[in-house]
PDB file of C-alpha atoms in Angstrom:
ATOM      1  CA  ALA A  44     -25.660-143.869 164.527  1.00  0.00           C
ATOM      2  CA  VAL A  45     -23.607-141.120 166.275  1.00  0.00           C
ATOM      3  CA  VAL A  46     -20.590-140.790 164.504  1.00  0.00           C
ATOM      4  CA  ASP A  47     -19.015-137.853 166.180  1.00  0.00           C
ATOM      5  CA  SER A  48     -20.608-137.481 169.991  1.00  0.00           C
ATOM      6  CA  SER A  49     -18.775-133.913 170.439  1.00  0.00           C
ATOM      7  CA  ARG A  50     -21.713-132.461 167.834  1.00  0.00           C
ATOM      8  CA  TYR A  51     -24.296-133.630 170.744  1.00  0.00           C
ATOM      9  CA  PHE A  52     -25.569-132.392 173.759  1.00  0.00           C
ATOM     10  CA  VAL A  53     -28.382-132.696 175.640  1.00  0.00           C
ATOM     11  CA  LEU A  54     -29.492-129.448 178.496  1.00  0.00           C
ATOM     12  CA  ARG A  55     -31.377-130.074 181.041  1.00  0.00           C
ATOM     13  CA  CYS A  56     -34.180-127.622 181.804  1.00  0.00           C
ATOM     14  CA  GLU A  57     -35.533-127.020 185.083  1.00  0.00           C
ATOM     15  CA  ASP A  58     -38.702-124.458 186.099  1.00  0.00           C
ATOM     16  CA  ASP A  59     -39.462-122.661 189.598  1.00  0.00           C
ATOM     17  CA  ARG A  60     -41.157-125.851 190.563  1.00  0.00           C
ATOM     18  CA  ARG A  61     -38.367-128.207 189.879  1.00  0.00           C
ATOM     19  CA  ARG A  62     -40.278-129.732 187.059  1.00  0.00           C
ATOM     20  CA  THR A  63     -37.460-130.490 184.352  1.00  0.00           C
ATOM     21  CA  ALA A  64     -37.108-131.167 180.705  1.00  0.00           C
ATOM     22  CA  TYR A  65     -34.254-132.698 178.419  1.00  0.00           C
ATOM     23  CA  VAL A  66     -33.825-131.050 175.154  1.00  0.00           C
ATOM     24  CA  GLY A  67     -31.007-133.111 172.963  1.00  0.00           C
ATOM     25  CA  ILE A  68     -29.469-130.998 170.162  1.00  0.00           C
ATOM     26  CA  GLY A  69     -27.330-132.191 167.524  1.00  0.00           C
ATOM     27  CA  PHE A  70     -24.882-130.239 164.983  1.00  0.00           C
ATOM     28  CA  ARG A  71     -23.882-131.686 161.444  1.00  0.00           C
ATOM     29  CA  GLU A  72     -20.641-129.408 161.662  1.00  0.00           C
ATOM     30  CA  ARG A  73     -18.106-129.815 164.235  1.00  0.00           C
ATOM     31  CA  ASP A  74     -17.339-125.618 163.911  1.00  0.00           C
ATOM     32  CA  ALA A  75     -20.904-125.132 165.113  1.00  0.00           C
ATOM     33  CA  ALA A  76     -21.022-127.756 167.691  1.00  0.00           C
ATOM     34  CA  PHE A  77     -17.701-126.105 169.304  1.00  0.00           C
ATOM     35  CA  SER A  78     -19.157-122.438 169.043  1.00  0.00           C
ATOM     36  CA  PHE A  79     -22.275-123.631 171.203  1.00  0.00           C
ATOM     37  CA  LYS A  80     -20.236-125.488 173.399  1.00  0.00           C
ATOM     38  CA  ALA A  81     -17.749-122.275 173.701  1.00  0.00           C
ATOM     39  CA  THR A  82     -20.782-119.978 174.303  1.00  0.00           C
ATOM     40  CA  LEU A  83     -22.067-122.289 176.722  1.00  0.00           C
ATOM     41  CA  SER A  84     -19.426-121.892 179.015  1.00  0.00           C
ATOM     42  CA  ASP A  85     -18.914-118.182 178.446  1.00  0.00           C
ATOM     43  CA  PHE A  86     -22.458-118.106 180.107  1.00  0.00           C
ATOM     44  CA  GLU A  87     -21.474-120.641 183.187  1.00  0.00           C
ATOM     45  CA  SER A  88     -18.613-118.193 183.813  1.00  0.00           C
ATOM     46  CA  TYR A  89     -20.872-115.183 183.746  1.00  0.00           C
ATOM     47  CA  VAL A  90     -23.662-116.941 186.011  1.00  0.00           C
ATOM     48  CA  ARG A  91     -20.743-117.992 188.323  1.00  0.00           C
ATOM     49  CA  ARG A  92     -19.839-114.450 188.798  1.00  0.00           C
ATOM     50  CA  GLN A  93     -22.797-112.811 188.822  1.00  0.00           C
ATOM     51  CA  ARG A  94     -23.651-115.560 191.789  1.00  0.00           C
ATOM     52  CA  ALA A  95     -20.645-114.619 193.275  1.00  0.00           C
ATOM     53  CA  ALA A  96     -21.001-110.595 193.237  1.00  0.00           C
ATOM     54  CA  THR A  97     -24.533-111.187 194.639  1.00  0.00           C
ATOM     55  CA  GLN A  98     -23.091-113.208 197.777  1.00  0.00           C
ATOM     56  CA  ARG A  99     -20.390-110.376 197.998  1.00  0.00           C
ATOM     57  CA  THR A 100     -23.225-108.021 198.182  1.00  0.00           C
ATOM     58  CA  VAL A 101     -25.435-109.790 200.522  1.00  0.00           C
ATOM     59  CA  VAL A 102     -22.307-110.646 202.891  1.00  0.00           C
ATOM     60  CA  ALA A 103     -21.408-106.876 202.878  1.00  0.00           C
ATOM     61  CA  GLU A 104     -25.129-105.751 203.476  1.00  0.00           C
ATOM     62  CA  ALA A 105     -25.361-108.045 206.429  1.00  0.00           C
ATOM     63  CA  GLU A 106     -21.900-107.107 207.669  1.00  0.00           C
ATOM     64  CA  ALA A 107     -23.298-103.175 207.799  1.00  0.00           C
ATOM     65  CA  ALA A 108     -26.531-104.233 209.203  1.00  0.00           C
ATOM     66  CA  ARG A 109     -24.557-105.660 212.165  1.00  0.00           C
ATOM     67  CA  ALA A 110     -22.546-102.629 212.549  1.00  0.00           C
ATOM     68  CA  GLY A 111     -25.555-100.626 213.408  1.00  0.00           C
ATOM     69  CA  PRO A 112     -25.556 -96.972 211.785  1.00  0.00           C
ATOM     70  CA  ALA A 113     -22.392 -95.152 211.362  1.00  0.00           C
ATOM     71  CA  MET A 114     -21.881 -92.087 214.010  1.00  0.00           C
ATOM     72  CA  ALA A 115     -21.929 -88.818 212.982  1.00  0.00           C
ATOM     73  CA  GLU A 116     -18.879 -86.588 214.138  1.00  0.00           C
TER      74      GLU A 116
END
């Protein structure tokens, strides 16, 4: 029986072919569950920042390509 649902997690894992697997993880100690959740949150923030940086780079490169080569003075 689940006593404290904040100690249990289900992760959905997906490969390049879009196949999914679900992995259940449970922690006996609340502190361990909290640390795991905080780590997942930190990683999610990192991925979000990386995607935004990549998008900015793609946009900047596309704008530079549209502008053409810079003219020498």
